[in-house]
Structures are given as C-alpha cells and as structure tokens.
mmCIF file of N, CA and C in Angstrom:
data_model
loop_
_atom_site.group_PDB
_atom_site.id
_atom_site.type_symbol
_atom_site.label_atom_id
_atom_site.label_comp_id
_atom_site.label_asym_id
_atom_site.label_seq_id
_atom_site.Cartn_x
_atom_site.Cartn_y
_atom_site.Cartn_z
ATOM 1 N N MET A 1 -2.568 -11.434 39.694
ATOM 2 C CA MET A 1 -1.211 -11.404 39.981
ATOM 3 C C MET A 1 -0.566 -12.813 39.841
ATOM 4 N N LEU A 2 0.712 -12.895 39.456
ATOM 5 C CA LEU A 2 1.361 -14.166 39.199
ATOM 6 C C LEU A 2 2.532 -14.354 40.150
ATOM 7 N N LEU A 3 2.735 -15.493 40.655
ATOM 8 C CA LEU A 3 3.731 -15.911 41.625
ATOM 9 C C LEU A 3 4.502 -17.044 40.859
ATOM 10 N N ARG A 4 5.803 -16.968 40.814
ATOM 11 C CA ARG A 4 6.604 -17.977 40.172
ATOM 12 C C ARG A 4 7.785 -18.356 40.936
ATOM 13 N N ARG A 5 8.072 -19.774 40.877
ATOM 14 C CA ARG A 5 9.351 -20.181 41.542
ATOM 15 C C ARG A 5 9.895 -21.249 40.642
ATOM 16 N N GLU A 6 11.291 -21.166 40.601
ATOM 17 C CA GLU A 6 11.974 -21.971 39.701
ATOM 18 C C GLU A 6 12.801 -23.100 40.478
ATOM 19 N N PHE A 7 13.011 -24.168 39.772
ATOM 20 C CA PHE A 7 13.686 -25.307 40.340
ATOM 21 C C PHE A 7 14.506 -26.069 39.263
ATOM 22 N N THR A 8 15.533 -26.784 39.676
ATOM 23 C CA THR A 8 16.260 -27.609 38.659
ATOM 24 C C THR A 8 16.225 -29.048 39.206
ATOM 25 N N PHE A 9 16.394 -30.026 38.193
ATOM 26 C CA PHE A 9 16.646 -31.423 38.616
ATOM 27 C C PHE A 9 17.346 -32.066 37.477
ATOM 28 N N ASP A 10 18.089 -33.197 37.800
ATOM 29 C CA ASP A 10 18.762 -33.904 36.893
ATOM 30 C C ASP A 10 18.188 -35.189 36.687
ATOM 31 N N ALA A 11 18.103 -35.672 35.401
ATOM 32 C CA ALA A 11 17.427 -36.968 35.187
ATOM 33 C C ALA A 11 17.881 -37.454 33.737
ATOM 34 N N ALA A 12 17.761 -38.775 33.583
ATOM 35 C CA ALA A 12 18.018 -39.429 32.349
ATOM 36 C C ALA A 12 16.752 -39.922 31.679
ATOM 37 N N HIS A 13 16.861 -40.042 30.378
ATOM 38 C CA HIS A 13 15.699 -40.617 29.646
ATOM 39 C C HIS A 13 16.157 -41.075 28.217
ATOM 40 N N ARG A 14 15.285 -41.679 27.644
ATOM 41 C CA ARG A 14 15.502 -42.101 26.238
ATOM 42 C C ARG A 14 14.003 -42.017 25.536
ATOM 43 N N LEU A 15 14.043 -41.535 24.276
ATOM 44 C CA LEU A 15 12.779 -41.305 23.658
ATOM 45 C C LEU A 15 12.621 -42.487 22.578
ATOM 46 N N SER A 16 12.078 -43.561 23.029
ATOM 47 C CA SER A 16 11.979 -44.781 22.311
ATOM 48 C C SER A 16 11.044 -44.609 20.951
ATOM 49 N N LYS A 17 10.125 -43.669 21.064
ATOM 50 C CA LYS A 17 9.258 -43.482 19.883
ATOM 51 C C LYS A 17 9.801 -42.455 18.958
ATOM 52 N N TYR A 18 10.885 -41.883 19.237
ATOM 53 C CA TYR A 18 11.539 -40.822 18.385
ATOM 54 C C TYR A 18 12.631 -41.487 17.558
ATOM 55 N N HIS A 19 12.873 -41.051 16.399
ATOM 56 C CA HIS A 19 13.877 -41.490 15.496
ATOM 57 C C HIS A 19 14.990 -40.464 15.415
ATOM 58 N N GLY A 20 15.990 -40.686 16.097
ATOM 59 C CA GLY A 20 17.162 -39.638 16.105
ATOM 60 C C GLY A 20 17.997 -39.940 17.327
ATOM 61 N N LYS A 21 19.001 -39.080 17.524
ATOM 62 C CA LYS A 21 19.852 -39.407 18.602
ATOM 63 C C LYS A 21 19.269 -39.422 20.064
ATOM 64 N N CYS A 22 18.157 -38.788 20.136
ATOM 65 C CA CYS A 22 17.437 -38.863 21.477
ATOM 66 C C CYS A 22 16.842 -40.188 21.851
ATOM 67 N N GLU A 23 16.825 -41.070 20.924
ATOM 68 C CA GLU A 23 16.312 -42.478 21.262
ATOM 69 C C GLU A 23 17.304 -43.211 22.091
ATOM 70 N N ARG A 24 18.566 -42.755 22.144
ATOM 71 C CA ARG A 24 19.572 -43.398 23.059
ATOM 72 C C ARG A 24 19.508 -42.730 24.397
ATOM 73 N N LEU A 25 19.948 -43.490 25.315
ATOM 74 C CA LEU A 25 19.953 -43.001 26.729
ATOM 75 C C LEU A 25 20.808 -41.761 26.858
ATOM 76 N N HIS A 26 20.366 -40.709 27.453
ATOM 77 C CA HIS A 26 21.045 -39.474 27.786
ATOM 78 C C HIS A 26 20.416 -38.686 28.893
ATOM 79 N N GLY A 27 21.074 -37.691 29.331
ATOM 80 C CA GLY A 27 20.522 -36.923 30.468
ATOM 81 C C GLY A 27 20.540 -35.414 30.214
ATOM 82 N N HIS A 28 19.669 -34.819 31.204
ATOM 83 C CA HIS A 28 19.634 -33.302 31.173
ATOM 84 C C HIS A 28 19.579 -32.825 32.579
ATOM 85 N N THR A 29 19.972 -31.576 32.724
ATOM 86 C CA THR A 29 19.647 -30.836 33.839
ATOM 87 C C THR A 29 18.434 -30.014 33.459
ATOM 88 N N TYR A 30 17.235 -30.383 33.963
ATOM 89 C CA TYR A 30 16.026 -29.735 33.608
ATOM 90 C C TYR A 30 15.814 -28.518 34.526
ATOM 91 N N ARG A 31 15.170 -27.471 33.930
ATOM 92 C CA ARG A 31 14.709 -26.327 34.813
ATOM 93 C C ARG A 31 13.239 -26.326 34.760
ATOM 94 N N LEU A 32 12.612 -26.065 35.987
ATOM 95 C CA LEU A 32 11.253 -26.037 35.995
ATOM 96 C C LEU A 32 10.778 -24.832 36.746
ATOM 97 N N ALA A 33 9.728 -24.192 36.093
ATOM 98 C CA ALA A 33 9.019 -23.030 36.652
ATOM 99 C C ALA A 33 7.673 -23.308 36.912
ATOM 100 N N VAL A 34 7.222 -23.058 38.092
ATOM 101 C CA VAL A 34 5.805 -23.185 38.497
ATOM 102 C C VAL A 34 5.207 -21.850 38.756
ATOM 103 N N THR A 35 4.134 -21.506 38.094
ATOM 104 C CA THR A 35 3.521 -20.203 38.176
ATOM 105 C C THR A 35 2.164 -20.394 38.642
ATOM 106 N N LEU A 36 1.779 -19.654 39.681
ATOM 107 C CA LEU A 36 0.426 -19.613 40.313
ATOM 108 C C LEU A 36 -0.233 -18.211 40.006
ATOM 109 N N GLU A 37 -1.440 -18.195 39.809
ATOM 110 C CA GLU A 37 -2.149 -16.932 39.519
ATOM 111 C C GLU A 37 -3.361 -16.732 40.609
ATOM 112 N N GLY A 38 -3.480 -15.564 41.142
ATOM 113 C CA GLY A 38 -4.492 -15.263 42.104
ATOM 114 C C GLY A 38 -4.319 -13.828 42.655
ATOM 115 N N LYS A 39 -4.833 -13.717 43.957
ATOM 116 C CA LYS A 39 -4.794 -12.562 44.660
ATOM 117 C C LYS A 39 -4.187 -12.772 46.049
ATOM 118 N N PRO A 40 -3.657 -11.777 46.628
ATOM 119 C CA PRO A 40 -3.041 -11.956 47.961
ATOM 120 C C PRO A 40 -4.045 -12.259 49.008
ATOM 121 N N ASP A 41 -3.791 -13.155 49.955
ATOM 122 C CA ASP A 41 -4.700 -13.409 51.099
ATOM 123 C C ASP A 41 -4.528 -12.391 52.193
ATOM 124 N N ASN A 42 -5.171 -12.726 53.345
ATOM 125 C CA ASN A 42 -5.266 -11.777 54.341
ATOM 126 C C ASN A 42 -3.872 -11.580 55.027
ATOM 127 N N GLU A 43 -2.878 -12.381 54.726
ATOM 128 C CA GLU A 43 -1.479 -12.133 55.099
ATOM 129 C C GLU A 43 -0.756 -11.352 54.152
ATOM 130 N N GLY A 44 -1.397 -11.028 52.993
ATOM 131 C CA GLY A 44 -0.764 -10.311 51.978
ATOM 132 C C GLY A 44 0.125 -11.031 50.917
ATOM 133 N N MET A 45 -0.109 -12.496 50.940
ATOM 134 C CA MET A 45 0.585 -13.382 50.083
ATOM 135 C C MET A 45 -0.251 -14.201 49.237
ATOM 136 N N LEU A 46 0.033 -14.393 47.996
ATOM 137 C CA LEU A 46 -0.576 -15.247 47.080
ATOM 138 C C LEU A 46 -0.393 -16.648 47.446
ATOM 139 N N PHE A 47 0.859 -17.067 47.903
ATOM 140 C CA PHE A 47 1.167 -18.376 48.254
ATOM 141 C C PHE A 47 2.651 -18.209 48.915
ATOM 142 N N ASP A 48 2.834 -18.885 49.944
ATOM 143 C CA ASP A 48 4.259 -18.848 50.664
ATOM 144 C C ASP A 48 5.283 -19.583 49.833
ATOM 145 N N PHE A 49 6.264 -18.839 49.438
ATOM 146 C CA PHE A 49 7.354 -19.390 48.689
ATOM 147 C C PHE A 49 7.908 -20.707 49.278
ATOM 148 N N VAL A 50 8.107 -20.660 50.697
ATOM 149 C CA VAL A 50 8.678 -21.863 51.332
ATOM 150 C C VAL A 50 7.739 -22.985 51.225
ATOM 151 N N GLU A 51 6.430 -22.753 51.292
ATOM 152 C CA GLU A 51 5.475 -23.854 51.228
ATOM 153 C C GLU A 51 5.411 -24.401 49.769
ATOM 154 N N LEU A 52 5.508 -23.529 48.805
ATOM 155 C CA LEU A 52 5.652 -24.067 47.444
ATOM 156 C C LEU A 52 6.772 -24.868 47.177
ATOM 157 N N LYS A 53 7.949 -24.510 47.722
ATOM 158 C CA LYS A 53 9.178 -25.337 47.463
ATOM 159 C C LYS A 53 8.919 -26.728 48.058
ATOM 160 N N GLY A 54 8.221 -26.793 49.300
ATOM 161 C CA GLY A 54 8.065 -28.021 49.859
ATOM 162 C C GLY A 54 7.065 -28.908 49.120
ATOM 163 N N VAL A 55 6.028 -28.326 48.562
ATOM 164 C CA VAL A 55 5.024 -29.032 47.694
ATOM 165 C C VAL A 55 5.729 -29.547 46.527
ATOM 166 N N VAL A 56 6.503 -28.800 45.783
ATOM 167 C CA VAL A 56 7.241 -29.209 44.610
ATOM 168 C C VAL A 56 8.244 -30.195 44.891
ATOM 169 N N GLN A 57 8.923 -30.098 46.015
ATOM 170 C CA GLN A 57 9.940 -30.994 46.431
ATOM 171 C C GLN A 57 9.258 -32.431 46.654
ATOM 172 N N GLY A 58 8.172 -32.383 47.456
ATOM 173 C CA GLY A 58 7.488 -33.641 47.739
ATOM 174 C C GLY A 58 6.714 -34.344 46.622
ATOM 175 N N ALA A 59 6.114 -33.500 45.768
ATOM 176 C CA ALA A 59 5.274 -34.161 44.726
ATOM 177 C C ALA A 59 5.978 -34.407 43.416
ATOM 178 N N VAL A 60 7.110 -33.578 43.207
ATOM 179 C CA VAL A 60 7.805 -33.747 41.821
ATOM 180 C C VAL A 60 9.217 -34.141 41.978
ATOM 181 N N LEU A 61 10.042 -33.198 42.668
ATOM 182 C CA LEU A 61 11.468 -33.383 42.621
ATOM 183 C C LEU A 61 11.844 -34.662 43.299
ATOM 184 N N SER A 62 11.187 -35.083 44.332
ATOM 185 C CA SER A 62 11.559 -36.399 45.003
ATOM 186 C C SER A 62 11.462 -37.510 44.160
ATOM 187 N N GLU A 63 10.626 -37.499 43.128
ATOM 188 C CA GLU A 63 10.518 -38.565 42.193
ATOM 189 C C GLU A 63 11.342 -38.399 40.969
ATOM 190 N N LEU A 64 11.523 -37.173 40.537
ATOM 191 C CA LEU A 64 12.223 -36.996 39.155
ATOM 192 C C LEU A 64 13.676 -36.758 39.323
ATOM 193 N N ASP A 65 14.216 -36.162 40.333
ATOM 194 C CA ASP A 65 15.531 -35.873 40.531
ATOM 195 C C ASP A 65 16.419 -37.081 40.523
ATOM 196 N N HIS A 66 17.473 -37.156 39.661
ATOM 197 C CA HIS A 66 18.318 -38.314 39.503
ATOM 198 C C HIS A 66 17.668 -39.569 39.340
ATOM 199 N N ALA A 67 16.532 -39.607 38.483
ATOM 200 C CA ALA A 67 15.779 -40.619 38.115
ATOM 201 C C ALA A 67 16.016 -41.061 36.609
ATOM 202 N N TYR A 68 15.579 -42.255 36.319
ATOM 203 C CA TYR A 68 15.390 -42.710 34.952
ATOM 204 C C TYR A 68 13.879 -42.412 34.599
ATOM 205 N N LEU A 69 13.689 -41.419 33.835
ATOM 206 C CA LEU A 69 12.250 -40.900 33.646
ATOM 207 C C LEU A 69 11.476 -41.915 32.922
ATOM 208 N N ASN A 70 12.019 -42.804 32.114
ATOM 209 C CA ASN A 70 11.164 -43.764 31.491
ATOM 210 C C ASN A 70 10.468 -44.756 32.450
ATOM 211 N N ASP A 71 11.009 -44.819 33.664
ATOM 212 C CA ASP A 71 10.421 -45.728 34.618
ATOM 213 C C ASP A 71 9.167 -45.026 35.215
ATOM 214 N N ILE A 72 8.998 -43.670 35.057
ATOM 215 C CA ILE A 72 7.988 -42.919 35.648
ATOM 216 C C ILE A 72 6.934 -42.435 34.646
ATOM 217 N N ILE A 73 7.408 -41.971 33.417
ATOM 218 C CA ILE A 73 6.585 -41.374 32.500
ATOM 219 C C ILE A 73 6.848 -42.065 31.150
ATOM 220 N N ASP A 74 5.748 -42.496 30.448
ATOM 221 C CA ASP A 74 5.830 -43.081 29.188
ATOM 222 C C ASP A 74 6.210 -42.050 28.137
ATOM 223 N N GLN A 75 7.338 -42.323 27.373
ATOM 224 C CA GLN A 75 7.779 -41.381 26.327
ATOM 225 C C GLN A 75 8.130 -40.024 27.118
ATOM 226 N N PRO A 76 9.048 -39.907 27.825
ATOM 227 C CA PRO A 76 9.291 -38.621 28.636
ATOM 228 C C PRO A 76 9.828 -37.591 27.814
ATOM 229 N N THR A 77 9.045 -37.020 26.920
ATOM 230 C CA THR A 77 9.410 -35.783 26.207
ATOM 231 C C THR A 77 9.218 -34.581 27.244
ATOM 232 N N ALA A 78 9.767 -33.543 26.826
ATOM 233 C CA ALA A 78 9.438 -32.277 27.689
ATOM 234 C C ALA A 78 7.929 -32.087 27.777
ATOM 235 N N GLU A 79 7.314 -32.244 26.754
ATOM 236 C CA GLU A 79 5.805 -32.067 26.854
ATOM 237 C C GLU A 79 5.139 -32.902 27.800
ATOM 238 N N ASN A 80 5.460 -34.285 27.892
ATOM 239 C CA ASN A 80 4.884 -35.245 28.724
ATOM 240 C C ASN A 80 5.310 -34.961 30.122
ATOM 241 N N ILE A 81 6.623 -34.522 30.268
ATOM 242 C CA ILE A 81 7.136 -34.262 31.612
ATOM 243 C C ILE A 81 6.364 -33.074 32.269
ATOM 244 N N ALA A 82 6.042 -32.013 31.494
ATOM 245 C CA ALA A 82 5.328 -30.890 32.000
ATOM 246 C C ALA A 82 3.940 -31.281 32.300
ATOM 247 N N MET A 83 3.244 -32.079 31.364
ATOM 248 C CA MET A 83 1.856 -32.534 31.888
ATOM 249 C C MET A 83 1.863 -33.366 33.157
ATOM 250 N N TRP A 84 2.829 -34.235 33.182
ATOM 251 C CA TRP A 84 2.905 -35.109 34.481
ATOM 252 C C TRP A 84 3.152 -34.199 35.756
ATOM 253 N N ILE A 85 3.952 -33.178 35.608
ATOM 254 C CA ILE A 85 4.159 -32.254 36.747
ATOM 255 C C ILE A 85 2.876 -31.526 37.037
ATOM 256 N N TRP A 86 2.193 -31.049 36.010
ATOM 257 C CA TRP A 86 0.853 -30.355 36.198
ATOM 258 C C TRP A 86 -0.034 -31.202 37.078
ATOM 259 N N ARG A 87 -0.189 -32.426 36.659
ATOM 260 C CA ARG A 87 -1.218 -33.234 37.281
ATOM 261 C C ARG A 87 -0.732 -33.417 38.798
ATOM 262 N N ARG A 88 0.478 -33.569 39.077
ATOM 263 C CA ARG A 88 1.030 -33.767 40.366
ATOM 264 C C ARG A 88 0.794 -32.591 41.340
ATOM 265 N N LEU A 89 0.814 -31.441 40.725
ATOM 266 C CA LEU A 89 0.711 -30.191 41.545
ATOM 267 C C LEU A 89 -0.562 -29.510 41.577
ATOM 268 N N GLU A 90 -1.450 -29.738 40.578
ATOM 269 C CA GLU A 90 -2.683 -28.919 40.514
ATOM 270 C C GLU A 90 -3.521 -28.876 41.859
ATOM 271 N N GLY A 91 -3.753 -30.050 42.366
ATOM 272 C CA GLY A 91 -4.633 -30.108 43.512
ATOM 273 C C GLY A 91 -3.897 -29.530 44.777
ATOM 274 N N SER A 92 -2.554 -29.681 44.793
ATOM 275 C CA SER A 92 -1.682 -29.408 45.999
ATOM 276 C C SER A 92 -1.564 -27.852 46.080
ATOM 277 N N VAL A 93 -1.679 -27.130 45.089
ATOM 278 C CA VAL A 93 -1.470 -25.690 45.142
ATOM 279 C C VAL A 93 -2.573 -24.905 45.086
ATOM 280 N N ARG A 94 -3.778 -25.551 44.832
ATOM 281 C CA ARG A 94 -5.057 -24.825 44.763
ATOM 282 C C ARG A 94 -5.514 -24.287 46.136
ATOM 283 N N ARG A 95 -5.758 -23.073 46.116
ATOM 284 C CA ARG A 95 -6.295 -22.314 47.323
ATOM 285 C C ARG A 95 -7.533 -21.502 46.989
ATOM 286 N N PRO A 96 -8.234 -21.014 48.031
ATOM 287 C CA PRO A 96 -9.385 -20.096 47.644
ATOM 288 C C PRO A 96 -8.929 -18.896 46.927
ATOM 289 N N ASN A 97 -7.733 -18.480 47.155
ATOM 290 C CA ASN A 97 -7.181 -17.241 46.520
ATOM 291 C C ASN A 97 -6.253 -17.509 45.270
ATOM 292 N N CYS A 98 -5.960 -18.667 44.863
ATOM 293 C CA CYS A 98 -5.085 -18.951 43.809
ATOM 294 C C CYS A 98 -5.159 -20.348 43.221
ATOM 295 N N ASP A 99 -4.796 -20.444 41.985
ATOM 296 C CA ASP A 99 -4.676 -21.695 41.221
ATOM 297 C C ASP A 99 -3.365 -21.859 40.415
ATOM 298 N N LEU A 100 -3.110 -23.006 39.943
ATOM 299 C CA LEU A 100 -1.964 -23.193 39.155
ATOM 300 C C LEU A 100 -2.266 -22.535 37.825
ATOM 301 N N LYS A 101 -1.269 -21.792 37.322
ATOM 302 C CA LYS A 101 -1.303 -21.077 36.125
ATOM 303 C C LYS A 101 -0.630 -21.696 34.948
ATOM 304 N N SER A 102 0.617 -22.149 35.248
ATOM 305 C CA SER A 102 1.442 -22.774 34.242
ATOM 306 C C SER A 102 2.600 -23.559 34.877
ATOM 307 N N VAL A 103 3.080 -24.571 34.153
ATOM 308 C CA VAL A 103 4.212 -25.321 34.415
ATOM 309 C C VAL A 103 5.094 -25.309 33.176
ATOM 310 N N GLN A 104 6.377 -24.809 33.330
ATOM 311 C CA GLN A 104 7.223 -24.703 32.248
ATOM 312 C C GLN A 104 8.505 -25.536 32.523
ATOM 313 N N VAL A 105 8.821 -26.394 31.580
ATOM 314 C CA VAL A 105 9.994 -27.280 31.686
ATOM 315 C C VAL A 105 10.999 -27.017 30.619
ATOM 316 N N TRP A 106 12.295 -26.616 30.927
ATOM 317 C CA TRP A 106 13.317 -26.532 29.992
ATOM 318 C C TRP A 106 14.170 -27.761 29.960
ATOM 319 N N GLU A 107 14.293 -28.365 28.775
ATOM 320 C CA GLU A 107 15.133 -29.531 28.528
ATOM 321 C C GLU A 107 16.496 -29.040 28.440
ATOM 322 N N THR A 108 16.737 -27.943 27.778
ATOM 323 C CA THR A 108 18.073 -27.353 27.670
ATOM 324 C C THR A 108 17.953 -25.863 27.866
ATOM 325 N N ALA A 109 18.945 -25.103 27.843
ATOM 326 C CA ALA A 109 18.964 -23.707 28.272
ATOM 327 C C ALA A 109 18.023 -22.870 27.220
ATOM 328 N N ASP A 110 17.827 -23.311 26.043
ATOM 329 C CA ASP A 110 17.043 -22.570 25.159
ATOM 330 C C ASP A 110 15.811 -23.376 24.464
ATOM 331 N N CYS A 111 15.429 -24.480 25.081
ATOM 332 C CA CYS A 111 14.297 -25.238 24.615
ATOM 333 C C CYS A 111 13.371 -25.581 25.829
ATOM 334 N N SER A 112 12.146 -25.094 25.713
ATOM 335 C CA SER A 112 11.261 -25.309 26.847
ATOM 336 C C SER A 112 9.803 -25.580 26.312
ATOM 337 N N VAL A 113 8.930 -26.188 27.234
ATOM 338 C CA VAL A 113 7.487 -26.366 26.953
ATOM 339 C C VAL A 113 6.723 -25.739 28.098
ATOM 340 N N THR A 114 5.693 -25.101 27.790
ATOM 341 C CA THR A 114 4.760 -24.593 28.850
ATOM 342 C C THR A 114 3.383 -25.167 28.667
ATOM 343 N N VAL A 115 2.831 -25.640 29.858
ATOM 344 C CA VAL A 115 1.571 -26.234 29.898
ATOM 345 C C VAL A 115 0.689 -25.268 30.845
ATOM 346 N N GLU A 116 -0.412 -24.883 30.288
ATOM 347 C CA GLU A 116 -1.253 -24.015 30.913
ATOM 348 C C GLU A 116 -2.724 -24.727 31.221
ATOM 349 N N ALA A 117 -3.519 -24.160 32.036
ATOM 350 C CA ALA A 117 -4.747 -24.701 32.500
ATOM 351 C C ALA A 117 -5.565 -25.206 31.359
ATOM 352 N N GLY A 118 -5.851 -24.436 30.277
ATOM 353 C CA GLY A 118 -6.571 -24.822 29.182
ATOM 354 C C GLY A 118 -5.922 -26.002 28.395
ATOM 355 N N ASP A 119 -4.713 -26.240 28.548
ATOM 356 C CA ASP A 119 -4.150 -27.350 27.789
ATOM 357 C C ASP A 119 -4.415 -28.677 28.389
ATOM 358 N N MET A 120 -4.898 -28.745 29.568
ATOM 359 C CA MET A 120 -5.031 -29.979 30.362
ATOM 360 C C MET A 120 -6.616 -30.468 30.262
ATOM 361 N N SER A 121 -7.433 -29.736 29.625
ATOM 362 C CA SER A 121 -8.848 -30.092 29.461
ATOM 363 C C SER A 121 -9.037 -31.263 28.602
#
C-alpha cells in the first residue's frame, strides 16, 4: 500500500555549474510529494497524515521554504534537492510497518525528478 502527501515551497537558486539561463539567480514554487510504502498498523493507518506533515515541515520545509538553496545544497538541481530531502526524511518516517518509498520534486508544473530507495544506494 502507498501513502502520499504533497507540499509546496518557494525558494531561489542558481546553478553555477550549468551553462544557460539557470546559472543566473531565479526562483521557483516547488512541489514535493512524499510517498511511503507499507501496511496499515493496528490503528488501520500506514502513517498519520498529520504526523507526516509535521515531519516534513520540521525536517525539510523549515529549511527550504523562502531560502536561497545554494546556501544549503551544493548545485541545487531538482535531482540534488530530491536526494537532500530523501536523506532528511528517511529515518524520520521509518516505522515497523512502513518505509520511505519515493520523494518527487517538481521544479515547474511539468518538470519533476523522483528519487526511490534503490537510487540512494
């Protein structure tokens, strides 16, 4: 079973190792989807949606929202942002009945990156 919750955050960055207009300072309204995989517990839930919101707010959004991402992540591409988020969440959402399945980050409405467990090995 999969459980998914979505979030948004606004941030600025520049891609200094990229040659094109994105090497200049600019911003995005990012969309983030966090997906957990597992089985419902004795309360009938895979993970409490309210608790997941708190975990993501505390571990991710509190640092990334309205931030200059280059101060936090080297070369903050969508790929590197997704991997940074994965590392921040993996231990916090692990339960006997579930684990982190994927982190998806949209830089624009039609461009996203998905990181899954096997990608982080």
